[in-house]
Structure formats: structure tokens, C-alpha cells
Amino acid sequence: MKLSLGKYLLPTYVLLTFLFLGIPIAYTFVFSFNDSIKSNILWRGFTWDNWLNVCNQQEVCDAFANSLIIAVSATLIATVLGTMIAIALVRYKFRFRSATNLLLFLPLATPEVVMGAGLAAQFLDFGWPKGMPTVIIAHTMFTLSFVVVTVKARVATLDPALEEAGRDLYANPAQVFMKITLPLLLPGILAAAMLAFALSFDDFIITQFNSGSIDTFPKFVYTAAARGIPAEANVIGSMVFIVAIAIVITVQVRSSIRQRKLAKK
Amino acid sequence: MAFVALGGSAPAKQQAPKKAGRVALLLLLPGVAYLGLFFLTPLFSLILTSLKVPSATGDIGRYDFGTEIGNYGYAIEQYLPQIIRSFSFALVATVIALLISYPIAYFIAVKSRDKPLLKGLLLTLVIAPFFISMLLRTFAWKQIFSNDSWIVNTLKTFGIFGTDSYIIGTDFAVIFGLVYNFIPFMTLPIFSNLDRLDIRLLEASGDLYANPFTTFRKVTFPLSLPGVISGTLLTFIPISGDYVVASRDFLGGPDTAMIGNVVEANFLRIQDYPTASALSVMLMAAIVILVSAYVRRSGTDDLL
């Protein structure tokens, strides 16, 4: 008896915790099908309407579109800047190295409200009006360190001998980078870009301080919470969830297939 | 993921870094300048703003540069309960999240080690909440715990709960929401640390007649400390500045406001920038002191 208890206790606990983690996700998904009138609080019956006509609530769709534009722009800039820093950090010795590391670590250790208020205070002092550009600037700033950390891990596993081999075969530095370094770093860079996109897309606090009248999806939800969130917001949340999970599963399945192939060889 | 990397992973092979050239400088400069301009100088803007005085013209929301240290005294005097609440909520939520997350991380990293498929599935489940908006998740809990909800009515029917009791707006609801939102942030760094734990050490401990509890206390837990430190920091810091969960429109009420709620109200609603900035500066100072003390005591210098 004692043995079986010890054997099943931990798995049962893990299962229960995962069920607990899933409750609000399931709730959001189920209520995206609610035949709600204005506020989406009580269950009134099943309908496909919210999914078929997401943009009936024009504000939700506009906010979603803004979130996409912001996340794509911030991801592009942060991924380029972050990858460059990551390569420099692993490959080169330079002065102010620990200062650079500290500068990269600090944004990870700063509460969002401090970064948001600080940037907003600076935009105020500079007299820059808040809008789409200021949100993109803010999102690039707070995702940059995450990109560096993620890409750095990949650069560190790269064997410099491969690049040396390229040079030995008379490739110029540009060719070495494009044909050897970049393709080998690509999985790390893609992972970093996905992370930056997810962080930017879901960000609320920094956005609220620096967006002025621009609505993003999380900002829309925050404002709508006072009077009740429309079911269309649940639809968008559920769609994003499904797409993201599909991407993660695809990546995992592909890498496990590749590993199995490598093991056979 | 970054959280995994934050667990203090060691590179597979130590490469001898080349000496700095123009290339290194070119690679570093744009990103470093960017962080300087949009991360560092804003912190100075925050300090400058926290010392501003109301504009001579007397317009609302207009302030002139000054050296009004009194703004800090005013902020503390006005908002001491919210300041204390932020740190106590963050502390309690971090401890609870650690207690909940550690067994999960242990199960995925150690017990599922030889089952890659199960491990992948479990890891996906841990990060799944990230893929649905944090605000929607928090709002879902609000609906679930609202006054006439199924769960609250059931509790009342069985007499576990008084008829005039409520959940939303209590300290419990806010801490519950905070714990829920940050379980993945705690689990991932601990997992990435335990994932590299050498099982032979646990077997050796067993061979030396240590019972499982002693093995955990003397071997597993001490070795996983860097992961625990990353996890607690990734949980405590964001919670101390959070204002969504404690907001009245979500799980909070009139008596649950944290520093973040006060900064938001002062900065974005009543445009009292100096008070909001003074509070932010104090929050940042507290975090910096806390983090450096914590990291130094636990001896993990390379968090990046």
C-alpha cells in the first residue's frame, strides 16, 4: 500500500495541477461560443456566430490588427539587434564586457511598471506624442534581452572549426556568415523571434503607459473588463492559443523525427 | 526559451573569445545604444520626474524640473499600505508558487527523463497558459469566482461559505490570481536546472543509506538552488509591479491595491507624474537591493 501511494502520489498531483492550469483556458474557449448579448458573463446557449463574425465588434479586430503590427515590427528589430549582441558576446573579448552583461540583465530584473513609466516620462520630457511608434520602441526595448539570452545559448554550442573550415576553403567573411554561421544559428534565432513575438503580443503594462490612444488586444481587454468582455475577444484569444499550440507541437514533432533519423544513421 | 536559459545553463564547449576588433564594436553598438537610449535614460527621466515641482502656471499635469525630495515623503505617507502590500503579496505568492511548481518541475525533469514524448507533452502543457492572453485568463478566474457563480453558490449551499461571503476583491483572490499567472515562470527555470541533474548522485546517496527525504534535502534541493533562485526572481519581480490582477476590474477590490495600481492611477489618470515616478524609483531601488543581496548570498553571479 505504502509503495503504490508513493508511486502514484506525484503523477496524480501533476495531473491535478495541469487540470487547474487549464481551467481558465477552457473557460475562455467555451465562452467564445456563448450566445451572449452584451456582456459575456452568463451562459445563454451555443452559437458559431462569434467565430464567424469576429469583426462584428470592430474595436476587437482593430486592436488585434494593431497588436500584430506592433509585435511583428518589434520582433524584427529586436531579433536583429539581439542576434548581433549575442554573437559579439560569445565570440569576442572586449572591455566593458561585464557592464554590457549588466545592461542586458537589468531589463529582465526590472518590473514592467518601472520600464513603462520611465519610458513614458522620457517621451513626455522629449515632447514625443504617444502612438504606434512609441509602442514599437517600448516593445523592442523589453524583448531585446530575451532575444540575446536565447540566441547566446545557441551561439555557445556552435563549433568555430566549421567556420574555420569555410575560411580554409577560401570563403570570404560574408560568405562564411551567410553560408555557415547564419544557417547554424537559425533555430536559435527563430526561437528567439517567437519568444519576442509572444512577449510583445501579450504585453499590457508597458503598452498602457506608452500607447496613448492606440488600442492593442490586451489593452482592449483591460478597458472592456469594467463593463464585461465581449465574446469576440474570447474568439481571438482562443484562435491565438490554437495557432501557438499548433506551432509548438509541429516544432516538437519535427525535431523528434529528426532525432530519430539521426539515431538510425 | 529564455527562462530555460536563465536557469544558468553552461555552454557545451568553452570557446576562447577572440580579441575585440571593429567587428565586435559594430555588432554591439546598435543594440547597446538602443538599450542606453530607451532603457537607461528613461530610468534617469524617472528620477528627474520624481523631483519635479508643479508648474508655475498651475496647469494640471504640467511640472517643472526641480529638486523636490519631499515628493518621496508624500508618496510614502500616502501609499505606505500599498507599498507594504505589494511586497507581502509578492512574497506570499512566490512561496506558494515555488511549493506548487517544484514537484511539477521534478516530475518532468527527473521522472520523465527517459520518456521524451511525455516530457515534451508536459513541457507544452506548462507553457500553454502563455499562449492565451494573461488578461483573458485573469478575467476567466473573475467569472469563475464571481458572486453568483456556480462555484460560490455551491460553497454557500454546503454551508462552507456564509451567504454574504465573497471571493472577488479579497487578498485571497489576488494572491490566487498572482500564483496562477506565475506558476510557469517558476516551473521552467527549476525544470531546466533539474533536467541537468546527474541521477547517479541520487543513486549514490541511496547507496549510502540515505532515505529519499534525506536525499532530497541533502542532494537534490541544494543542487537545484540556481534554478530555484531564477524562478523566484522571475516570479517575485513581476508580481511586485503587477497591477492587473489586483485591479478592481479583475480579482481585486478597494483594499487590495498594490504599488502598480497606484503608479497607474497617478501617472495615467490624475497625471501626478512626480508621485508616480517617486513610487517607481522606490520600487526599482528596492528590487535592485533585494536582487543583489539575494544573488550574492546564493552565489549565482552569472544569471544571463
XYZ file of C-alpha atoms in Angstrom:
569
model
C 0.000 0.000 0.000
C 2.716 2.378 1.002
C 4.650 1.640 -2.173
C 1.724 2.299 -4.514
C 0.934 5.520 -2.685
C 4.432 6.817 -3.270
C 4.299 5.701 -6.870
C 1.007 7.365 -7.739
C 1.116 10.422 -5.494
C 3.379 12.572 -7.692
C 1.742 11.744 -11.058
C -1.699 12.405 -9.560
C -0.508 15.724 -8.192
C 0.968 16.706 -11.573
C -2.245 15.743 -13.349
C -4.383 17.781 -10.943
C -2.126 20.814 -11.264
C -2.318 20.685 -15.050
C -6.105 20.469 -14.854
C -6.006 23.529 -12.607
C -3.745 25.382 -15.072
C -6.186 24.574 -17.859
C -9.360 25.840 -16.158
C -9.244 29.486 -17.363
C -8.115 28.408 -20.836
C -11.078 26.048 -21.131
C -13.367 28.728 -19.723
C -12.227 31.312 -22.287
C -12.646 28.779 -25.097
C -16.122 27.646 -24.019
C -17.397 31.194 -23.581
C -16.208 32.093 -27.081
C -19.231 30.041 -28.228
C -21.655 31.778 -25.888
C -24.719 33.317 -27.485
C -24.148 36.464 -25.458
C -25.870 39.797 -25.970
C -23.620 42.433 -24.481
C -21.549 41.158 -21.607
C -20.337 37.601 -21.816
C -20.976 36.546 -18.230
C -23.831 34.020 -18.112
C -24.133 31.021 -20.408
C -27.033 31.649 -22.794
C -26.602 28.914 -25.377
C -24.233 27.689 -28.058
C -23.540 29.613 -31.256
C -20.956 29.800 -34.045
C -21.764 33.483 -34.617
C -18.857 34.901 -32.621
C -16.376 32.807 -34.568
C -17.937 33.517 -37.950
C -18.293 37.261 -37.413
C -15.350 38.167 -35.200
C -15.162 41.625 -36.694
C -18.734 42.463 -35.727
C -17.001 44.071 -32.798
C -14.865 46.359 -34.948
C -12.826 47.539 -31.951
C -11.651 43.993 -31.147
C -10.434 43.424 -34.691
C -8.696 46.791 -34.915
C -6.947 46.173 -31.601
C -5.900 42.712 -32.779
C -4.500 44.146 -36.034
C -2.551 46.778 -34.085
C -1.127 44.078 -31.812
C 0.048 42.113 -34.851
C 1.722 45.143 -36.491
C 3.455 46.077 -33.231
C 4.582 42.515 -32.454
C 5.968 41.922 -35.974
C 7.867 45.248 -36.039
C 9.294 44.900 -32.533
C 10.247 41.257 -33.184
C 12.132 42.129 -36.384
C 14.152 44.941 -34.790
C 14.817 43.123 -31.507
C 15.852 39.901 -33.260
C 18.400 41.647 -35.493
C 19.883 43.780 -32.691
C 19.791 40.903 -30.178
C 21.442 38.381 -32.509
C 24.284 40.812 -33.214
C 24.883 41.302 -29.487
C 24.717 37.565 -28.803
C 27.379 36.816 -31.439
C 29.650 39.553 -30.111
C 29.272 38.356 -26.504
C 30.240 34.772 -27.224
C 32.860 35.355 -29.900
C 34.789 38.421 -28.829
C 36.696 39.617 -25.833
C 36.234 43.309 -25.162
C 36.371 45.916 -22.435
C 33.147 46.802 -20.629
C 32.048 43.207 -21.047
C 30.569 42.942 -17.567
C 28.945 46.370 -17.993
C 27.309 45.112 -21.198
C 26.122 41.972 -19.416
C 24.650 44.085 -16.630
C 22.892 46.361 -19.121
C 21.338 43.287 -20.730
C 20.360 41.696 -17.413
C 18.742 44.821 -15.917
C 15.635 44.912 -18.164
C 14.931 41.301 -17.166
C 15.064 42.314 -13.495
C 13.007 45.487 -13.782
C 9.271 45.441 -13.083
C 7.317 46.369 -16.206
C 5.604 49.257 -14.489
C 9.007 50.894 -13.889
C 10.114 50.480 -17.525
C 6.708 51.657 -18.756
C 6.552 54.729 -16.526
C 10.212 55.602 -17.180
C 9.840 55.498 -20.943
C 6.581 57.441 -20.739
C 8.279 60.073 -18.571
C 11.074 60.351 -21.143
C 8.641 60.691 -24.067
C 6.906 63.403 -22.053
C 10.197 65.266 -21.483
C 11.159 64.929 -25.156
C 7.695 66.054 -26.221
C 7.166 62.915 -28.338
C 3.466 62.145 -28.851
C 2.470 58.610 -27.838
C 1.271 56.306 -30.591
C 2.205 53.265 -32.629
C 5.929 54.209 -32.959
C 6.368 54.686 -29.198
C 4.780 51.269 -28.501
C 7.113 49.620 -31.033
C 10.109 51.368 -29.436
C 8.984 50.161 -25.997
C 8.381 46.563 -27.083
C 11.734 46.351 -28.888
C 13.395 47.552 -25.690
C 11.919 44.979 -23.317
C 12.164 41.996 -25.703
C 15.800 42.672 -26.712
C 17.390 40.998 -23.671
C 15.220 37.899 -24.091
C 16.485 37.599 -27.678
C 20.118 37.940 -26.565
C 19.739 35.249 -23.871
C 18.063 32.810 -26.268
C 20.433 33.292 -29.229
C 23.512 33.316 -26.974
C 22.741 29.776 -25.828
C 22.798 28.696 -29.481
C 25.982 30.590 -30.406
C 27.752 28.928 -27.469
C 27.075 25.458 -28.916
C 28.453 26.432 -32.329
C 31.759 24.800 -33.238
C 34.178 27.505 -34.524
C 36.004 24.793 -36.505
C 33.125 24.804 -39.018
C 33.705 28.471 -39.785
C 37.467 27.895 -39.945
C 36.859 25.148 -42.478
C 34.874 27.620 -44.550
C 37.722 30.133 -44.436
C 40.235 27.448 -45.345
C 38.170 26.796 -48.440
C 38.620 30.450 -49.468
C 35.169 31.715 -48.437
C 35.211 35.439 -47.638
C 33.813 36.608 -44.267
C 30.425 37.459 -45.790
C 30.144 34.003 -47.356
C 31.172 32.327 -44.102
C 28.465 34.220 -42.253
C 25.709 33.649 -44.807
C 26.524 30.013 -45.635
C 27.735 28.674 -42.287
C 27.106 30.855 -39.244
C 23.587 32.044 -40.031
C 22.096 28.666 -41.055
C 23.558 27.051 -37.922
C 22.177 29.810 -35.704
C 18.783 29.833 -37.388
C 16.943 27.536 -34.917
C 18.075 29.751 -32.034
C 17.179 32.925 -33.892
C 13.728 31.568 -34.760
C 13.110 30.522 -31.158
C 14.142 33.996 -30.012
C 11.875 35.656 -32.570
C 8.926 33.508 -31.491
C 9.546 34.386 -27.868
C 9.841 38.110 -28.663
C 6.623 37.954 -30.677
C 4.745 36.205 -27.874
C 6.030 38.647 -25.243
C 5.169 41.679 -27.355
C 1.759 40.370 -28.369
C 0.693 39.658 -24.786
C 2.245 42.737 -23.192
C -0.096 45.010 -21.356
C 1.620 47.159 -18.707
C 4.396 48.748 -20.799
C 1.884 49.203 -23.628
C -0.622 51.002 -21.454
C 1.970 53.581 -20.426
C 3.252 54.280 -23.935
C 0.386 53.827 -26.381
C -1.710 56.956 -25.906
C -4.953 56.389 -27.815
C -3.715 53.311 -29.740
C -5.564 50.156 -28.682
C -3.849 46.781 -28.592
C -5.613 43.485 -27.915
C -4.579 43.222 -24.226
C -5.365 46.909 -23.738
C -8.809 46.397 -25.260
C -9.475 43.514 -22.844
C -8.326 45.603 -19.870
C -10.589 48.506 -20.777
C -13.518 46.229 -21.611
C -13.205 44.352 -18.303
C -15.037 47.119 -16.461
C -18.252 46.544 -18.438
C -17.743 42.906 -19.492
C -15.500 41.429 -22.170
C -17.305 40.651 -25.473
C -17.285 37.037 -26.691
C -15.356 38.150 -29.797
C -12.335 38.780 -27.557
C -12.582 35.176 -26.359
C -12.624 34.078 -30.009
C -9.400 35.959 -30.769
C -7.759 34.688 -27.593
C -8.742 31.106 -28.446
C -7.559 31.451 -32.066
C -4.155 32.720 -30.972
C -3.949 29.848 -28.484
C -4.742 27.218 -31.126
C -2.225 28.639 -33.621
C 0.524 28.863 -30.976
C -0.058 25.322 -29.703
C -0.073 24.035 -33.292
C 3.308 25.711 -33.935
C 4.840 24.287 -30.750
C 3.601 20.761 -31.474
C 4.844 20.943 -35.082
C 8.286 22.067 -33.950
C 8.454 19.284 -31.342
C 7.296 16.549 -33.700
C 9.726 17.675 -36.412
C 12.678 17.748 -34.037
C 11.827 14.321 -32.607
C 11.589 12.895 -36.144
C 14.969 14.420 -36.977
C 16.486 12.977 -33.807
C 15.136 9.537 -34.641
C 16.628 9.775 -38.155
C 19.991 10.812 -36.745
C 19.867 7.932 -34.271
C 19.303 5.467 -37.131
C 22.324 6.731 -39.029
C 13.070 29.625 -24.110
C 14.740 32.424 -22.262
C 13.520 31.124 -18.933
C 15.312 27.918 -19.634
C 18.472 29.803 -20.494
C 18.044 31.868 -17.342
C 18.372 28.697 -15.343
C 22.112 29.209 -15.578
C 22.912 26.784 -18.375
C 26.539 26.166 -19.104
C 27.667 26.311 -22.738
C 28.512 22.939 -24.219
C 32.037 23.968 -25.002
C 34.064 26.878 -23.757
C 35.435 28.775 -26.718
C 38.364 31.106 -26.400
C 36.908 34.520 -27.271
C 38.838 36.451 -29.866
C 40.133 39.892 -29.087
C 37.868 42.800 -29.774
C 38.014 44.249 -33.232
C 35.979 46.705 -35.175
C 33.565 43.849 -35.902
C 32.709 43.338 -32.232
C 32.101 47.026 -31.805
C 29.841 47.159 -34.860
C 27.892 44.154 -33.601
C 27.423 45.550 -30.122
C 26.916 49.237 -30.690
C 23.374 49.399 -32.171
C 21.776 47.204 -29.517
C 23.700 48.675 -26.610
C 22.921 52.217 -27.785
C 19.270 51.241 -28.103
C 19.113 49.977 -24.523
C 21.012 53.054 -23.364
C 18.539 55.395 -25.013
C 15.297 53.543 -24.263
C 16.073 51.669 -21.043
C 18.805 53.515 -19.123
C 17.987 57.162 -19.801
C 14.284 56.547 -19.043
C 15.390 55.463 -15.558
C 17.099 58.850 -15.212
C 13.981 60.551 -16.601
C 12.075 58.762 -13.857
C 14.420 60.128 -11.182
C 14.264 63.652 -12.673
C 10.461 63.499 -12.887
C 10.228 62.302 -9.292
C 11.883 65.572 -8.227
C 9.703 67.902 -10.320
C 7.544 70.672 -8.877
C 4.091 71.787 -10.078
C 4.322 74.235 -12.966
C 4.254 77.954 -12.129
C 1.248 78.341 -14.433
C -0.687 75.955 -12.194
C -1.977 73.763 -15.050
C -2.909 70.183 -14.150
C -0.389 67.683 -15.477
C 2.338 70.305 -16.039
C 5.505 70.167 -13.979
C 8.855 71.984 -13.981
C 12.223 70.443 -13.254
C 13.106 70.812 -9.586
C 14.694 69.159 -6.591
C 11.621 68.372 -4.535
C 12.779 65.452 -2.370
C 9.504 65.901 -0.500
C 7.716 64.045 -3.304
C 9.164 60.851 -1.841
C 7.930 61.665 1.650
C 4.494 62.425 0.232
C 4.417 59.170 -1.747
C 5.377 57.092 1.307
C 2.941 58.917 3.561
C 0.079 58.483 1.093
C 0.741 54.971 -0.102
C 2.578 53.066 2.640
C -0.150 50.369 2.877
C 0.045 49.721 -0.889
C 3.848 49.552 -0.764
C 3.804 47.032 2.090
C 1.003 45.066 0.427
C 2.940 44.790 -2.863
C 5.926 43.176 -1.223
C 3.934 40.935 1.116
C 1.677 39.729 -1.729
C 4.751 39.135 -3.888
C 6.479 37.206 -1.097
C 3.477 35.012 -0.257
C 2.653 34.338 -3.925
C 6.293 33.480 -4.698
C 6.499 30.969 -1.837
C 3.205 29.309 -2.811
C 4.209 29.213 -6.486
C 7.514 27.571 -5.501
C 5.743 24.900 -3.434
C 3.337 24.152 -6.293
C 5.924 24.282 -9.100
C 8.853 22.341 -7.668
C 7.165 18.899 -7.734
C 5.985 19.548 -11.314
C 9.462 20.542 -12.456
C 10.894 17.489 -10.655
C 8.396 15.157 -12.264
C 9.079 16.470 -15.791
C 12.866 16.655 -15.442
C 13.678 13.564 -13.389
C 10.731 11.132 -13.519
C 10.012 11.643 -17.236
C 13.656 11.733 -18.263
C 13.560 8.522 -20.303
C 10.201 9.312 -21.935
C 10.891 12.155 -24.402
C 7.325 12.183 -25.731
C 5.749 12.543 -22.280
C 8.353 15.147 -21.368
C 7.604 17.216 -24.474
C 3.881 16.993 -23.826
C 4.224 18.050 -20.186
C 6.503 20.976 -21.069
C 3.979 22.147 -23.664
C 1.267 21.978 -21.007
C 3.385 24.090 -18.621
C 3.833 26.873 -21.165
C 0.293 26.543 -22.601
C -1.105 29.376 -20.406
C 1.399 31.750 -22.070
C -0.433 31.322 -25.361
C -3.691 32.797 -24.179
C -3.807 36.424 -23.133
C -2.930 36.888 -19.465
C -5.824 39.343 -19.148
C -8.348 36.852 -20.531
C -7.115 34.177 -18.117
C -7.356 36.514 -15.156
C -10.810 37.633 -16.247
C -11.889 33.989 -16.535
C -10.996 33.493 -12.851
C -13.048 36.552 -12.037
C -16.072 34.981 -13.728
C -15.462 31.654 -12.027
C -15.264 33.264 -8.583
C -17.917 35.941 -9.104
C -20.663 36.260 -6.518
C -23.420 34.336 -8.272
C -21.114 31.838 -9.954
C -21.652 28.107 -9.784
C -18.659 27.524 -7.518
C -19.507 30.242 -4.997
C -23.167 29.152 -4.887
C -22.121 25.556 -4.291
C -19.864 26.618 -1.430
C -22.762 28.556 0.051
C -25.237 25.688 -0.363
C -22.973 23.328 1.543
C -22.506 25.919 4.241
C -18.732 26.078 3.740
C -19.234 29.708 2.881
C -21.504 32.220 4.628
C -24.350 33.598 2.491
C -22.888 37.096 2.498
C -19.285 35.995 1.821
C -17.496 36.745 -1.393
C -14.154 35.864 -3.014
C -13.505 38.611 -5.578
C -11.863 41.640 -4.011
C -10.201 39.729 -1.170
C -6.474 39.272 -0.552
C -7.058 35.580 -1.219
C -8.401 36.222 -4.733
C -5.485 38.493 -5.653
C -2.804 36.134 -4.321
C -4.588 33.221 -6.019
C -4.524 35.050 -9.368
C -0.882 36.040 -8.970
C 0.158 32.467 -8.120
C -1.781 31.124 -11.090
C -0.225 33.580 -13.553
C 3.338 32.928 -12.449
C 3.452 29.131 -11.985
C 5.057 28.670 -15.460
C 7.717 31.315 -14.680
C 8.645 29.339 -11.565
C 8.440 25.880 -13.117
C 10.590 26.430 -16.224
C 13.892 27.565 -14.608
C 13.649 24.824 -11.954
C 12.928 22.296 -14.694
C 15.889 23.398 -16.811
C 18.140 23.034 -13.774
C 16.824 19.623 -12.665
C 16.997 18.467 -16.276
C 20.785 18.547 -15.981
C 20.858 16.817 -12.589
C 23.055 13.710 -12.630
C 20.806 10.848 -11.473
C 23.879 8.883 -10.355
C 24.278 11.345 -7.477
C 20.838 10.356 -6.190
C 21.712 6.670 -6.551
C 24.970 7.247 -4.678
C 23.049 8.913 -1.877
C 20.705 5.932 -1.696
C 23.649 3.546 -1.653
C 24.939 5.419 1.368
C 21.698 4.581 3.196
C 20.073 7.993 2.864
C 16.287 7.717 2.731
C 14.510 9.521 -0.159
C 13.725 12.503 2.054
C 17.342 12.916 3.146
C 18.495 12.528 -0.461
C 16.155 15.322 -1.483
C 17.200 17.581 1.398
C 20.951 16.991 1.093
C 21.456 16.344 -2.629
C 18.614 17.235 -4.984
C 17.444 20.503 -3.477
C 20.868 22.087 -2.870
C 21.913 21.245 -6.437
C 18.741 22.779 -7.847
C 19.239 26.045 -5.957
C 20.299 28.105 -9.022
C 17.035 27.126 -10.736
C 15.059 27.987 -7.612
C 16.760 31.390 -7.464
C 15.996 32.182 -11.119
C 12.416 31.038 -10.637
C 11.807 33.070 -7.504
C 13.270 36.203 -9.132
C 11.231 35.718 -12.325
C 8.149 35.450 -10.111
C 8.780 37.969 -7.344
C 9.906 40.887 -9.545
C 6.982 40.965 -11.990
C 4.459 40.365 -9.181
C 5.758 43.289 -7.115
C 4.950 45.644 -10.003
C 1.784 43.956 -11.287
C -1.486 45.844 -11.280
C -3.801 43.789 -13.492
C -4.676 41.034 -11.006
C -5.188 43.461 -8.115
C -7.269 45.832 -10.259
C -10.923 46.273 -9.271
C -11.997 45.183 -12.747
C -10.216 41.863 -12.281
C -9.632 39.993 -8.996
C -9.031 42.940 -6.672
C -11.220 45.275 -4.667
C -10.967 48.590 -2.848
C -8.486 47.216 -0.307
C -6.117 45.219 -2.494
C -4.312 47.980 -4.435
C -0.575 47.396 -4.952
C 2.198 49.815 -5.978
C 1.444 49.216 -9.663
C -2.185 50.270 -9.226
C -1.091 53.486 -7.531
C 1.534 54.263 -10.189
C -1.020 53.633 -12.945
C -3.618 55.854 -11.284
C -1.176 58.673 -10.589
C 0.591 58.570 -13.936
C -2.203 57.811 -16.393
C -5.354 59.070 -14.668
C -4.670 62.045 -12.396
C -1.400 62.962 -14.142
C 0.561 63.316 -10.901
C 3.800 62.332 -12.626
C 6.180 63.198 -9.741
C 4.371 60.967 -7.223
C 4.076 58.100 -9.733
C 7.776 58.451 -10.582
C 8.847 58.595 -6.929
C 6.945 55.344 -6.287
C 8.525 53.704 -9.359
C 12.023 54.800 -8.298
C 11.474 53.340 -4.823
C 10.161 50.086 -6.279
C 13.176 49.840 -8.579
C 15.608 50.655 -5.734
C 14.009 48.000 -3.519
C 14.253 45.404 -6.293
C 17.902 46.238 -7.060
C 18.886 45.981 -3.380
C 16.913 42.785 -2.945
C 18.211 41.113 -6.088
C 21.856 41.941 -5.470
C 21.671 40.766 -1.845
C 19.807 37.618 -2.820
C 22.061 36.762 -5.725
C 25.224 37.449 -3.714
C 24.110 35.310 -0.781
C 23.204 32.439 -3.019
C 26.354 32.858 -5.066
C 24.930 32.786 -8.588
C 26.676 35.564 -10.415
C 26.004 34.606 -13.988
C 22.260 34.856 -14.318
C 22.490 35.604 -18.008
